[in-house]
Short mmCIF file of N, CA and C in Angstrom, two decimals:
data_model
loop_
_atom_site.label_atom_id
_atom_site.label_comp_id
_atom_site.label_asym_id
_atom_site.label_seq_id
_atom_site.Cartn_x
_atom_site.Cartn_y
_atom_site.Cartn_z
N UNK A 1139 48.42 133.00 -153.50
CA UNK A 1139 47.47 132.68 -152.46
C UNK A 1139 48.08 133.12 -151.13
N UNK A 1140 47.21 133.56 -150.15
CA UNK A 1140 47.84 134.25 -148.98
C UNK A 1140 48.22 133.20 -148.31
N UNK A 1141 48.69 133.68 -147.02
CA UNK A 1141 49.18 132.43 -146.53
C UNK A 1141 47.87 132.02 -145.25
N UNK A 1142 47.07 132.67 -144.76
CA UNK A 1142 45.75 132.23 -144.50
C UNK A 1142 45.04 131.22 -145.47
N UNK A 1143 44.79 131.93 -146.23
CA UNK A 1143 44.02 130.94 -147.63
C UNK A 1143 44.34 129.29 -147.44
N UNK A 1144 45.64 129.66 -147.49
CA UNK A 1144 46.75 128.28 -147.69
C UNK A 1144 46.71 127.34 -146.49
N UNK A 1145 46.69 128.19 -145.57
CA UNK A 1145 46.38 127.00 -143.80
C UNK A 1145 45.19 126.76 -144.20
N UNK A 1146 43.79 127.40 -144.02
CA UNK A 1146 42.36 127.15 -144.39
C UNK A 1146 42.30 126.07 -145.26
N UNK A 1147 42.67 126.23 -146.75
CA UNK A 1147 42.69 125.35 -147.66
C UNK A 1147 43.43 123.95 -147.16
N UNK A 1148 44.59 124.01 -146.58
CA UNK A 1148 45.47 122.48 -146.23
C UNK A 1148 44.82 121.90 -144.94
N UNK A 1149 43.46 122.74 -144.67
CA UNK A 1149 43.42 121.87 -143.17
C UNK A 1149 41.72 122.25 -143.32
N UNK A 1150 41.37 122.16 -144.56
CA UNK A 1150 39.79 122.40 -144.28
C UNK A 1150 39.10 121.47 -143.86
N UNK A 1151 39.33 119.68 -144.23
CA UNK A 1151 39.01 119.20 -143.48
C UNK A 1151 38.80 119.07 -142.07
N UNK A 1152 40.22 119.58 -141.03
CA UNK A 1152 39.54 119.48 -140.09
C UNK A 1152 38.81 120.51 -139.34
N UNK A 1153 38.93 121.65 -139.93
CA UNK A 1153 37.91 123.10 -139.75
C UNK A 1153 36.66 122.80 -140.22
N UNK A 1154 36.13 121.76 -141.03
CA UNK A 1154 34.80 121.50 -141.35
C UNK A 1154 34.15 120.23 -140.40
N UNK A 1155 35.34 119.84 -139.92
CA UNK A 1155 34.40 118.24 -139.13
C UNK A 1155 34.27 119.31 -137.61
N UNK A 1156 35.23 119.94 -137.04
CA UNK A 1156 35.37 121.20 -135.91
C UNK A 1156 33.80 121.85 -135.85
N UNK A 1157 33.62 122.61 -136.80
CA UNK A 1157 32.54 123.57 -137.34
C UNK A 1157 31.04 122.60 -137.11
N UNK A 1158 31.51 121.34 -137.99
CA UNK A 1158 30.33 120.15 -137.37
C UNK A 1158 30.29 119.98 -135.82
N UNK A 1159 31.39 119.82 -135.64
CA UNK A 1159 31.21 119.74 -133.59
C UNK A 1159 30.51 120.26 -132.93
N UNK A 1160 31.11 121.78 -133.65
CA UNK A 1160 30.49 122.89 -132.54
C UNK A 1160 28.91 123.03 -132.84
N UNK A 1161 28.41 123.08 -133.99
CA UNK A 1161 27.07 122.88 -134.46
C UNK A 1161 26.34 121.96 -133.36
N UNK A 1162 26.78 121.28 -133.88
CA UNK A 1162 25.91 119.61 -132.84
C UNK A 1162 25.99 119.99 -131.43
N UNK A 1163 27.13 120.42 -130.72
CA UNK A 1163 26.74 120.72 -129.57
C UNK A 1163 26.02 121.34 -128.65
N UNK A 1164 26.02 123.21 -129.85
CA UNK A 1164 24.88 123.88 -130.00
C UNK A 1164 23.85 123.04 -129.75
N UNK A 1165 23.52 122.70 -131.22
CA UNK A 1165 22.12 121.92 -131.07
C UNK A 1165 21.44 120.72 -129.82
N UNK A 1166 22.74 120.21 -129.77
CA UNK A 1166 22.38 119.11 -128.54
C UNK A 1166 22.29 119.85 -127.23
N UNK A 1167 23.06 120.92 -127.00
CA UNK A 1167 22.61 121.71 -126.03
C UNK A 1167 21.16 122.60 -125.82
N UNK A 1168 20.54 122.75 -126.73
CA UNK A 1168 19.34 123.47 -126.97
C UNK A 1168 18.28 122.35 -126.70
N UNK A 1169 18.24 121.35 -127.14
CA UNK A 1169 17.11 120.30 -127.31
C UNK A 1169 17.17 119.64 -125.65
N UNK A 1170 18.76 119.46 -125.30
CA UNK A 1170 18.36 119.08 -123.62
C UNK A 1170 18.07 119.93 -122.87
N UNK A 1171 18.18 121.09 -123.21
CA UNK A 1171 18.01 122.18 -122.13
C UNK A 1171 16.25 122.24 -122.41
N UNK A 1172 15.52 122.01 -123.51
CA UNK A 1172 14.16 121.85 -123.40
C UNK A 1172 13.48 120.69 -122.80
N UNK A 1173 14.26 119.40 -123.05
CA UNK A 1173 13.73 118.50 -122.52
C UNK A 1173 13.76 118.46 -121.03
N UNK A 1174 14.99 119.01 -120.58
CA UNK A 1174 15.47 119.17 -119.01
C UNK A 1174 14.22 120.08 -118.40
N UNK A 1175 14.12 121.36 -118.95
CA UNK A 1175 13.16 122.04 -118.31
C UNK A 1175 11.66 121.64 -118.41
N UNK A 1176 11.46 120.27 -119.84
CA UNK A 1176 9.72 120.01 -119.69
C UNK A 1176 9.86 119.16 -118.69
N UNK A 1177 11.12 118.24 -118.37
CA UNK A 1177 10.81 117.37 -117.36
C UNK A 1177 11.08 117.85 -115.92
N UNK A 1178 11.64 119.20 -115.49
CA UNK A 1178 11.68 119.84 -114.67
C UNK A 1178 10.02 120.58 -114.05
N UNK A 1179 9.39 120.57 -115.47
CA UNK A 1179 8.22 121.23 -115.41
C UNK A 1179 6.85 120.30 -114.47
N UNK A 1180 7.38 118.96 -115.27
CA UNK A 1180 6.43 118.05 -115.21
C UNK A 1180 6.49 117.65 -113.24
N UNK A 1181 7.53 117.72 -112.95
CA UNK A 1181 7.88 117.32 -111.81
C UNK A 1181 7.90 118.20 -110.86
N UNK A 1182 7.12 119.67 -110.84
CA UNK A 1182 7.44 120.62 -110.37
C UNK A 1182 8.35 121.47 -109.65
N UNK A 1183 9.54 121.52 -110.52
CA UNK A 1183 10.27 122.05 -110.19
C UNK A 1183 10.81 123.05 -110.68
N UNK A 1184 11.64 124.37 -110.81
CA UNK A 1184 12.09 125.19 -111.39
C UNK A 1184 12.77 124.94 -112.71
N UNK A 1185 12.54 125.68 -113.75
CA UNK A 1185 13.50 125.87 -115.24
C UNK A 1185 14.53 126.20 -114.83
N UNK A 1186 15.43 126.08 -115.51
CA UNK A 1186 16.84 126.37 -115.77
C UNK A 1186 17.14 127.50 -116.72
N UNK A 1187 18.18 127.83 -116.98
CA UNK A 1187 18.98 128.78 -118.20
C UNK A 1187 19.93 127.72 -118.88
N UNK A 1188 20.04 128.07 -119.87
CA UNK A 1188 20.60 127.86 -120.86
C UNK A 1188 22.39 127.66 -120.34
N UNK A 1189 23.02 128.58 -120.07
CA UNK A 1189 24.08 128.52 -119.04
C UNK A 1189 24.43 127.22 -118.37
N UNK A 1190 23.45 127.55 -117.36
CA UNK A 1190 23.19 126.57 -115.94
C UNK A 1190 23.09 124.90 -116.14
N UNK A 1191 22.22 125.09 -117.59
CA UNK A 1191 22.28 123.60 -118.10
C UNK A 1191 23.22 123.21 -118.81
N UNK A 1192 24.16 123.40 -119.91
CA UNK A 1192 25.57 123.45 -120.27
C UNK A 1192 26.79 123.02 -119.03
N UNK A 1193 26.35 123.58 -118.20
CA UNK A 1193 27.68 123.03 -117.15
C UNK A 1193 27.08 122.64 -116.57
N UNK A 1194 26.23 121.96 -116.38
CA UNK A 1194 25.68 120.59 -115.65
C UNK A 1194 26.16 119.05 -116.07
N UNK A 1195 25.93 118.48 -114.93
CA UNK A 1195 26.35 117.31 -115.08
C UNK A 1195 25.51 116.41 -115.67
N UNK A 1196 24.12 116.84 -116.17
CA UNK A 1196 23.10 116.19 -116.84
C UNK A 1196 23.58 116.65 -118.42
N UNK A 1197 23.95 117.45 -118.60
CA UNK A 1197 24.66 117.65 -120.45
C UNK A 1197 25.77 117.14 -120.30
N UNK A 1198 26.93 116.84 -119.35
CA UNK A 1198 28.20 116.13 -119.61
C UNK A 1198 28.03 115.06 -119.79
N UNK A 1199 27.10 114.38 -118.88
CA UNK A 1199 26.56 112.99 -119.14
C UNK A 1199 25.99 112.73 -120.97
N UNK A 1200 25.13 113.42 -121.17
CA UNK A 1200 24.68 113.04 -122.07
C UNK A 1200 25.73 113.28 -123.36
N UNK A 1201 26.20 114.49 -123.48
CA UNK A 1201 27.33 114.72 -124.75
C UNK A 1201 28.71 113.26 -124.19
N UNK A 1202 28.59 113.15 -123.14
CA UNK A 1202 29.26 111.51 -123.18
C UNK A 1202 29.17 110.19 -123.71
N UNK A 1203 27.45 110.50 -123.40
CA UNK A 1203 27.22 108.82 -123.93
C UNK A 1203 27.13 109.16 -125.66
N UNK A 1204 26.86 110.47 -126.23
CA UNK A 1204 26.64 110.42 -126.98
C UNK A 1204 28.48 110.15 -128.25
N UNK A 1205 29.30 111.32 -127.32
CA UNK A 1205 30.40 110.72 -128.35
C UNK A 1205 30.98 109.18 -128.08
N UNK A 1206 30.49 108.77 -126.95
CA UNK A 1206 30.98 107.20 -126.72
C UNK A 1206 30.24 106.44 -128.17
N UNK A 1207 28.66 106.72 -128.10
CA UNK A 1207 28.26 105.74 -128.99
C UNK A 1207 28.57 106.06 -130.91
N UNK A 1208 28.96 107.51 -130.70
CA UNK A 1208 28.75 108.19 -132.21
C UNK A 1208 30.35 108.21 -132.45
N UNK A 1209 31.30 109.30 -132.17
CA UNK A 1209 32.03 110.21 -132.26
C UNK A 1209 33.31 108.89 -132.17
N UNK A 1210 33.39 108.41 -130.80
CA UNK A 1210 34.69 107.64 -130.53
C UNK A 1210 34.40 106.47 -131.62
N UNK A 1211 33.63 106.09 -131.29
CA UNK A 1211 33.41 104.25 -131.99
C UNK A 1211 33.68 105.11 -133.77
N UNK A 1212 32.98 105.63 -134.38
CA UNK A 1212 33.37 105.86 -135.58
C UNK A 1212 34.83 106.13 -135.89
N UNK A 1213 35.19 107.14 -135.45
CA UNK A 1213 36.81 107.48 -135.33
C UNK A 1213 37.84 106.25 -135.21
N UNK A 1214 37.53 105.50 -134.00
CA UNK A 1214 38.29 104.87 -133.84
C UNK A 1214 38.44 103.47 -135.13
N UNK A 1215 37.61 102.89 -135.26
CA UNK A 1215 36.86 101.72 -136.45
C UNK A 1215 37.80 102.92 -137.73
N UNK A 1216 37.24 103.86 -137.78
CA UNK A 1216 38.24 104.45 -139.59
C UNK A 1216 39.35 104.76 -139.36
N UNK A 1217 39.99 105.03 -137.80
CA UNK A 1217 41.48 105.05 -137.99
C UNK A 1217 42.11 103.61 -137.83
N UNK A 1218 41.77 102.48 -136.98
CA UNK A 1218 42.45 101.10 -137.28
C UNK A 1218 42.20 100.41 -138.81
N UNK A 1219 40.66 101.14 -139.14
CA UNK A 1219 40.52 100.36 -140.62
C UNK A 1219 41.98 100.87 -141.53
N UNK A 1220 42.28 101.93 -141.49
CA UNK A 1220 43.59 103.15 -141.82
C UNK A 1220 44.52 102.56 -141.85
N UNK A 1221 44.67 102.34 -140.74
CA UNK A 1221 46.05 101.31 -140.04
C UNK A 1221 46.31 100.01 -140.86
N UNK A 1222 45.04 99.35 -140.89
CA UNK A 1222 45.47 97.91 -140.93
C UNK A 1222 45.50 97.79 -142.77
N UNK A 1223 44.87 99.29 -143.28
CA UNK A 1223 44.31 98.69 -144.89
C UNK A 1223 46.28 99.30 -144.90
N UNK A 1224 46.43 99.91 -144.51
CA UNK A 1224 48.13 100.34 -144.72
C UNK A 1224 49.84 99.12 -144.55
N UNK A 1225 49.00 98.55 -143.92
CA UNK A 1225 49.80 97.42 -143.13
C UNK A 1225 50.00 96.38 -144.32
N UNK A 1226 48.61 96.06 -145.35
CA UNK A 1226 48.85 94.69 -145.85
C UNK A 1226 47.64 94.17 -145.39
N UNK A 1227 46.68 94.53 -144.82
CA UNK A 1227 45.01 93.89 -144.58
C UNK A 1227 44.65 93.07 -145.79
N UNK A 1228 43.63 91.85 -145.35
CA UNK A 1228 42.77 91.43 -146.17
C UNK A 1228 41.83 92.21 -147.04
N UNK A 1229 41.57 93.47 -146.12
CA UNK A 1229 40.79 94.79 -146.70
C UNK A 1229 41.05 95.51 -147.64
N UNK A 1230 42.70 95.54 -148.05
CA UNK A 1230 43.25 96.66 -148.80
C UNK A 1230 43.19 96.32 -150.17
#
């Protein structure tokens, strides 16, 4: 087995949760950049680009609250669950 193969293979997990990231952000970037511009629309004001909305502070905000409520809280809850089932937990 090459030695590519072999990194890929020993670390596909985290090249597949990565690959999930970048997906979702894509996507979460596409869906606010529509909602941004219908509610830009509604309010008469100019559309945006795709660009322009990405480095805005209206997508930092939102990819914030979103890994606050999704991304951190999960992570964090399966790495102390980790911790503590390792320790001797009631859990383990």
């Amino acid at each position: 087995m090459s030695r590519v193969w072999r990194t890929v293979r020993d670390n596909s997990l985290s090249l597949a949760f990565g690959a999930m990231l970048l997906v979702t952000l894509a996507a979460q970037s596409v869906v606010g950049l529509i909602g941004y511009n219908e509610a830009a629309r509604t309010a008469g004001l100019a559309e945006i680009a795709w660009w322009r909305y990405v480095t805005s502070s209206s997508f930092a905000v939102d990819v914030a609250e979103n890994w606050q409520s999704e991304y951190l809280q999960f992570t964090l809850y399966i790495l102390l669950t980790v911790w503590l089932v390792q320790r001797g937990s009631s859990e383990s």
